[in-house]
GROMACS .gro file of C-alpha atoms in nm:
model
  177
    1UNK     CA    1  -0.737   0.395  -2.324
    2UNK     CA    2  -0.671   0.375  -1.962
    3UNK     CA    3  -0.278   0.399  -1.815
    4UNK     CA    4  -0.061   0.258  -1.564
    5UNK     CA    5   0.139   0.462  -1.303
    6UNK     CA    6   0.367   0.381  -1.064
    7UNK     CA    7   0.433   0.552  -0.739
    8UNK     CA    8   0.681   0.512  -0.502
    9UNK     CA    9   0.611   0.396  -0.140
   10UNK     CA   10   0.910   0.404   0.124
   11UNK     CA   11   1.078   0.174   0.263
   12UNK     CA   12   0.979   0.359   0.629
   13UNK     CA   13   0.618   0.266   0.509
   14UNK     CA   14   0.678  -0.101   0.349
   15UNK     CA   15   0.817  -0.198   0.691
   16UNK     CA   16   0.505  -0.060   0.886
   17UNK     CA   17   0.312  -0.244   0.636
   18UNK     CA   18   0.495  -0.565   0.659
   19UNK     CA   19   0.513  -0.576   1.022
   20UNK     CA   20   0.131  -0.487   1.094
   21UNK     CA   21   0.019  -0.778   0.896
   22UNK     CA   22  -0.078  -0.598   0.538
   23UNK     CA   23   0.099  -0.861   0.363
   24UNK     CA   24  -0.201  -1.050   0.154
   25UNK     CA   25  -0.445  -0.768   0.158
   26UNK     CA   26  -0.630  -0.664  -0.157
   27UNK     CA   27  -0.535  -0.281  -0.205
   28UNK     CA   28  -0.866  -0.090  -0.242
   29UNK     CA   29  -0.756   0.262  -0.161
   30UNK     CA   30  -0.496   0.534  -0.201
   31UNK     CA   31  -0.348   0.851  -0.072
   32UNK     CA   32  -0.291   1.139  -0.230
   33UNK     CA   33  -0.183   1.505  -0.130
   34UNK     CA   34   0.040   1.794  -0.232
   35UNK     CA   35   0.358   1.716  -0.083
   36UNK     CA   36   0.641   1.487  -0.247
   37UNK     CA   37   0.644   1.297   0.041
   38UNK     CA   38   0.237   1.212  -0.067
   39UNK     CA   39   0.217   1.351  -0.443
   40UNK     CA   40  -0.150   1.425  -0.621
   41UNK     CA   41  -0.220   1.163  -0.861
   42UNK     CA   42  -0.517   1.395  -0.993
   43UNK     CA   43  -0.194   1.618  -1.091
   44UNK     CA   44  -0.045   1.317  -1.249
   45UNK     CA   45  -0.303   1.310  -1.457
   46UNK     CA   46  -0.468   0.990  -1.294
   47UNK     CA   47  -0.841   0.917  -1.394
   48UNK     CA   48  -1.070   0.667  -1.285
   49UNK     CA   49  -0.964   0.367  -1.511
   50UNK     CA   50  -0.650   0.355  -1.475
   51UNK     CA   51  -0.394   0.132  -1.319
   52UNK     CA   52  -0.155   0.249  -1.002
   53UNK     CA   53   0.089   0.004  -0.952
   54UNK     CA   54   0.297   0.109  -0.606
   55UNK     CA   55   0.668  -0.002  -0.583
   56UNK     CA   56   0.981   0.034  -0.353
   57UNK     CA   57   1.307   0.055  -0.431
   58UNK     CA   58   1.511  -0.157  -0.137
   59UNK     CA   59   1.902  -0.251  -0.193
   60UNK     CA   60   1.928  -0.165  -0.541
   61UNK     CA   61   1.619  -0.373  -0.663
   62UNK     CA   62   1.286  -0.197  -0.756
   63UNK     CA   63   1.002  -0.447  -0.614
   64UNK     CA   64   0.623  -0.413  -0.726
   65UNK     CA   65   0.409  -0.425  -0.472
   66UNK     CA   66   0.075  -0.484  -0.575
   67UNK     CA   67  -0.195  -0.292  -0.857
   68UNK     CA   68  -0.515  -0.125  -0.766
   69UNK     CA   69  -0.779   0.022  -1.082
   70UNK     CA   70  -0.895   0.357  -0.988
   71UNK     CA   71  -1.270   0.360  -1.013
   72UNK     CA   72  -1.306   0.722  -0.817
   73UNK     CA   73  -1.156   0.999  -0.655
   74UNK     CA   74  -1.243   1.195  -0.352
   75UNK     CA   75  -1.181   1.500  -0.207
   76UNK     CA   76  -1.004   1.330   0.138
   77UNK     CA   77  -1.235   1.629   0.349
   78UNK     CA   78  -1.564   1.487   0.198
   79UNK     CA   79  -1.448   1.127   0.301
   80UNK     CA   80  -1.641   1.092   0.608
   81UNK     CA   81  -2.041   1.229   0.406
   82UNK     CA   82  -1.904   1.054   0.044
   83UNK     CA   83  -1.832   0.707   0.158
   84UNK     CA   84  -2.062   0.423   0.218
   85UNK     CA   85  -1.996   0.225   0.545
   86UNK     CA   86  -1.825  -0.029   0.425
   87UNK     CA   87  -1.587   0.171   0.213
   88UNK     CA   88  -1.518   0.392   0.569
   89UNK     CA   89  -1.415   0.090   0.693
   90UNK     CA   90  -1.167   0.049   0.412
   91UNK     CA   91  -1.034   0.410   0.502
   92UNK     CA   92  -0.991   0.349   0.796
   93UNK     CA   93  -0.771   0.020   0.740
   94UNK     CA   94  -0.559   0.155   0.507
   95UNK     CA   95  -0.475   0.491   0.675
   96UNK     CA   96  -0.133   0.378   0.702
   97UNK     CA   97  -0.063   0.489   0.340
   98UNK     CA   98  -0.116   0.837   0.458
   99UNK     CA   99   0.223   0.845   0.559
  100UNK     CA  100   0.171   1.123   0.789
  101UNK     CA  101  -0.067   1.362   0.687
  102UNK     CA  102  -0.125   1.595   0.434
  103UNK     CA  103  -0.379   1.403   0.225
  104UNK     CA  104  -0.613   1.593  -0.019
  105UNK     CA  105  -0.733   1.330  -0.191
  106UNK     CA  106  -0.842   0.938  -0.199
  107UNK     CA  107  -0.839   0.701  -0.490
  108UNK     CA  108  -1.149   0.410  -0.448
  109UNK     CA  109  -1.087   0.079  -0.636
  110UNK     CA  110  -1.225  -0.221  -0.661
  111UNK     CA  111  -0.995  -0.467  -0.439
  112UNK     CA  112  -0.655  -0.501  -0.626
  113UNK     CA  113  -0.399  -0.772  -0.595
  114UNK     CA  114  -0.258  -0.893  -0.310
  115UNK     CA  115  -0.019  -0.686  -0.117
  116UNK     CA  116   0.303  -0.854  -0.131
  117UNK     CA  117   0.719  -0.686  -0.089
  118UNK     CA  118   0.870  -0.993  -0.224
  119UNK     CA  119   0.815  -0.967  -0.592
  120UNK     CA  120   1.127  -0.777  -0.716
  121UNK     CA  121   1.153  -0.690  -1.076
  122UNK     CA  122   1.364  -0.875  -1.297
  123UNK     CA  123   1.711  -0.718  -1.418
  124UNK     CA  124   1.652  -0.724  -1.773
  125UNK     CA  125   1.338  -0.571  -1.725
  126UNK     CA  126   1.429  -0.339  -1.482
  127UNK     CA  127   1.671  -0.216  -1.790
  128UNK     CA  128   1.416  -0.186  -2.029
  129UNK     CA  129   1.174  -0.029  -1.819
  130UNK     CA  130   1.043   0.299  -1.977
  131UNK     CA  131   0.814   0.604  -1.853
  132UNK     CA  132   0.596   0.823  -2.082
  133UNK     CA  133   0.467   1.151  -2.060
  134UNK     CA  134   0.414   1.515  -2.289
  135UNK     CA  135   0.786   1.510  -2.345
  136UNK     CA  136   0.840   1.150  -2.498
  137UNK     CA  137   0.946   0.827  -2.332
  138UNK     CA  138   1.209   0.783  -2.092
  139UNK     CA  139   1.397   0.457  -1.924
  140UNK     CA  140   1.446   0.424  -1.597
  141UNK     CA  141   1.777   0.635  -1.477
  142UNK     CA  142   2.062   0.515  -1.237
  143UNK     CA  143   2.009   0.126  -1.334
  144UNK     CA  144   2.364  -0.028  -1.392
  145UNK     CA  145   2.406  -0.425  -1.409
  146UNK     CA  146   2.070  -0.510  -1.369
  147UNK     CA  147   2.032  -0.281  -1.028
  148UNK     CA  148   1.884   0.022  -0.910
  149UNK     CA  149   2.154   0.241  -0.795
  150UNK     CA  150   1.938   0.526  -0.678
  151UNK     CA  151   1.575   0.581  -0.687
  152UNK     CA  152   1.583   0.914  -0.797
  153UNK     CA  153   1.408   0.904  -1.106
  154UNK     CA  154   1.088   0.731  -0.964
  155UNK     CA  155   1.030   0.934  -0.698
  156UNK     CA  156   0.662   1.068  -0.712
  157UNK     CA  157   0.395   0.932  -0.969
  158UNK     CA  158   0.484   0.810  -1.308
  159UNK     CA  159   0.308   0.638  -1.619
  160UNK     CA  160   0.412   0.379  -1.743
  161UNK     CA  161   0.457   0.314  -2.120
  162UNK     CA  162   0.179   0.028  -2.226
  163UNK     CA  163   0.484  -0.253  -2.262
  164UNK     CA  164   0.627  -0.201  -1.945
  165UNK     CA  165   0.203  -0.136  -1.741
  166UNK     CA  166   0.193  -0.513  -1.955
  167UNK     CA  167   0.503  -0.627  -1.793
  168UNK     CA  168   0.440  -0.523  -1.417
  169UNK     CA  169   0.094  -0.643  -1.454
  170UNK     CA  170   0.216  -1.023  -1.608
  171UNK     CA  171   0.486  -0.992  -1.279
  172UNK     CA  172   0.208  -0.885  -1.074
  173UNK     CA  173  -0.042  -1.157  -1.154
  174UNK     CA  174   0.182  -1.423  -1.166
  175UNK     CA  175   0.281  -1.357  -0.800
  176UNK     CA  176  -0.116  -1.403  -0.742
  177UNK     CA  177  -0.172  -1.765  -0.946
   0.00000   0.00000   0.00000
């Protein structure tokens, strides 16, 4: 059964974005690397099928951003004799996510929803919201009233547990109906 993950983008990054006109576009690639400023999703434990679903913490809401399915990964040196043409082109438009350098690795996708930084996540469930991994489940940390009081605890790449990868994905496509 495939999972969800979220990682976290910056707000540095969501402003670029905003500002050079990526609002609207259909994600179709990611980043990856070995620095917490650009964590390895193949260290997550990502694989093709799965669903990354990047988000941003900005004055004490967490806001989803989009989705994407993994279909493949790359190694980010082999990028330029693995790709087709037209997914080149893709790399090249969405080297903004590279956040400065340091990538080891790209995630292909068939185009995901919309780009958008206005769809915050509600405060109930923001509350509820609850990671997995070997250890157990978790909730989100450092939410109090409904708000995100530090963004601490989803720094990096996370999965999701299936009701809250359901939940983001129901806010996600009813921002695109």
């Amino acid at each position: 059964m495939p999972n969800s993950y979220t990682t976290l983008w910056t707000n540095d990054l969501c402003r670029y974005l905003e500002r050079s006109g990526y609002a609207g576009l259909r994600l179709t690639m990611l980043f990856g690397g070995p620095h917490q400023s650009l964590p390895s999703f193949e260290r997550a434990g990502v694989k093709p099928g799965d669903t990354i679903f990047p988000v941003r913490a900005f004055r004490t809401r967490l806001h989803v951003l989009g989705a994407m399915e993994v279909s493949r990964f790359i190694p980010y040196e082999d990028a330029g004799t693995e790709l087709a043409d037209e997914d080149y082109a893709k790399l090249l438009d969405w080297r903004a996510l590279k956040a400065g350098g340091g990538v080891t690795e790209v995630l292909l996708g068939p185009p995901g929803s919309p780009l958008a930084f206005d769809t915050v996540v509600p405060a109930d469930l923001l509350g509820r919201l609850t990671f997995t991994s070997r250890r157990g489940e978790r909730r989100l940390k450092h939410v109090e009233d409904g708000r995100l009081m530090r963004s601490a605890s989803i720094q990096g790449i996370y999965r999701l547990a299936a009701d809250s990868a359901a939940e983001l994905r129901e806010l996600v496509l009813d921002r695109s109906r």
